[in-house]
CSV table of C-alpha atoms in Angstrom, one decimal:
chain,number,residue,atom,x,y,z
A,1,THR,CA,2.5,12.2,-0.4
A,2,PRO,CA,3.4,11.0,-3.9
A,3,ALA,CA,2.0,7.6,-3.2
A,4,ASN,CA,-1.1,9.1,-1.9
A,5,ALA,CA,-1.6,11.1,-5.0
A,6,LEU,CA,-1.0,8.0,-7.2
A,7,PHE,CA,-3.4,6.0,-5.0
A,8,TRP,CA,-6.2,8.5,-5.6
A,9,GLY,CA,-5.3,9.3,-9.2
A,10,SER,CA,-5.3,5.6,-10.3
A,11,LEU,CA,-8.6,4.8,-8.3
A,12,VAL,CA,-10.4,7.7,-9.9
A,13,VAL,CA,-9.0,7.3,-13.5
A,14,SER,CA,-9.5,3.6,-13.5
A,15,SER,CA,-13.2,3.5,-12.8
A,16,PRO,CA,-14.8,6.8,-12.2
A,17,SER,CA,-18.4,5.5,-12.8
A,18,TRP,CA,-18.6,3.6,-9.6
A,19,ILE,CA,-18.1,6.9,-7.6
A,20,THR,CA,-21.1,8.5,-9.3
A,21,ASN,CA,-23.3,5.5,-9.8
A,22,GLN,CA,-23.3,3.7,-6.5
A,23,SER,CA,-25.1,5.3,-3.5
A,24,TRP,CA,-22.7,3.7,-0.9
A,25,SER,CA,-19.5,5.0,-2.8
A,26,ILE,CA,-19.4,8.3,-0.9
A,27,TYR,CA,-19.1,6.5,2.4
A,28,LEU,CA,-16.3,4.4,1.0
A,29,VAL,CA,-14.5,7.5,-0.3
A,30,LEU,CA,-14.9,9.3,3.0
A,31,ALA,CA,-13.4,6.3,4.7
A,32,LEU,CA,-10.5,6.2,2.4
A,33,ILE,CA,-9.9,9.8,2.7
A,34,PHE,CA,-9.7,9.5,6.6
A,35,ILE,CA,-7.5,6.4,6.4
A,36,THR,CA,-5.1,7.9,3.8
A,37,SER,CA,-4.9,11.3,5.8
A,38,PHE,CA,-4.0,9.3,8.9
A,39,LEU,CA,-1.3,7.3,7.0
A,40,LEU,CA,0.2,10.7,5.9
A,41,VAL,CA,0.9,11.7,9.5
A,42,CYS,CA,1.3,8.5,11.3
A,43,GLU,CA,4.7,6.9,12.1
A,44,LEU,CA,4.4,3.6,10.3
A,45,PRO,CA,7.8,2.3,9.1
A,46,LEU,CA,7.6,1.3,5.6
A,47,PHE,CA,10.1,-1.3,4.3
A,48,ALA,CA,12.7,-0.1,1.9
A,49,LEU,CA,12.8,-1.5,-1.7
A,50,LYS,CA,16.4,-1.1,-1.9
A,51,PHE,CA,18.5,-4.3,-2.5
A,52,LYS,CA,21.9,-4.5,-0.9
A,53,GLN,CA,22.4,-8.0,-2.2
A,54,TRP,CA,20.2,-10.1,-4.5
A,55,SER,CA,20.0,-13.3,-2.4
A,56,PHE,CA,16.5,-14.4,-1.2
A,57,LYS,CA,17.6,-14.5,2.4
A,58,GLY,CA,17.1,-11.2,4.0
A,59,ASN,CA,15.0,-10.0,1.0
A,60,GLU,CA,12.0,-12.2,1.5
A,61,VAL,CA,9.5,-9.3,1.9
A,62,LYS,CA,10.9,-7.3,-1.0
A,63,TYR,CA,10.7,-10.4,-3.4
A,64,LEU,CA,7.2,-11.2,-2.1
A,65,PHE,CA,6.1,-7.6,-2.7
A,66,VAL,CA,7.7,-7.3,-6.2
A,67,LEU,CA,6.5,-10.7,-7.4
A,68,SER,CA,2.9,-10.1,-6.2
A,69,CYS,CA,2.8,-6.7,-8.0
A,70,ILE,CA,3.3,-8.2,-11.3
A,71,PRO,CA,0.0,-10.2,-11.6
A,72,LEU,CA,-1.8,-7.2,-9.8
A,73,LEU,CA,-0.7,-4.8,-12.6
A,74,ALA,CA,-1.4,-7.5,-15.3
A,75,LEU,CA,-5.0,-8.1,-14.0
A,76,LEU,CA,-6.0,-4.7,-12.8
A,77,ARG,CA,-4.1,-2.4,-15.0
A,78,ILE,CA,-4.4,1.2,-13.8
A,79,SER,CA,-6.5,0.4,-10.8
A,80,GLY,CA,-3.8,-2.1,-9.8
A,81,ILE,CA,-1.5,0.8,-8.8
A,82,ALA,CA,-4.0,1.8,-5.9
A,83,VAL,CA,-4.1,-1.9,-4.9
A,84,ILE,CA,-0.3,-2.1,-4.9
A,85,ILE,CA,0.1,0.9,-2.7
A,86,ALA,CA,-2.4,-0.4,-0.3
A,87,TRP,CA,-0.6,-3.7,-0.3
A,88,TYR,CA,2.7,-2.0,0.3
A,89,VAL,CA,1.3,-0.2,3.4
A,90,LEU,CA,-0.5,-3.3,4.6
A,91,LEU,CA,2.7,-5.5,4.2
A,92,SER,CA,4.8,-2.8,5.8
A,93,ALA,CA,2.5,-2.9,8.8
A,94,MET,CA,2.6,-6.6,9.1
A,95,VAL,CA,6.4,-6.8,9.0
A,96,ALA,CA,7.0,-3.6,11.1
A,97,LYS,CA,9.3,-4.3,14.0
A,98,LYS,CA,7.8,-3.5,17.4
A,99,PRO,CA,10.2,-1.7,19.7
A,100,VAL,CA,11.5,-3.8,22.5
A,101,PRO,CA,10.6,-2.3,25.9
A,102,GLN,CA,13.7,-1.4,27.9
A,103,ASN,CA,13.9,-2.2,31.6
A,104,HIS,CA,15.5,0.6,33.7
């Protein structure tokens, strides 16, 4: 829920004019509302940003995420927060471990 609020806050604060000036923006906002509402209730396992040890092995996804966030914030500033949250969810979905079916 806090990430959802940060996503919407940074999206609206960073460039409010596109929401009111573009005729297609209402459809994008509605689509994002449905997507973020679904993400609030789905059971998508998100990777943890906790480091138990600092070596690269075993922390590849964490380092990739953190190092990719630096240029995103530098280039996009406030709107970078929304992009980073979307990137975190997308990366988590890509690396989520699928349950192994058990044979009975």
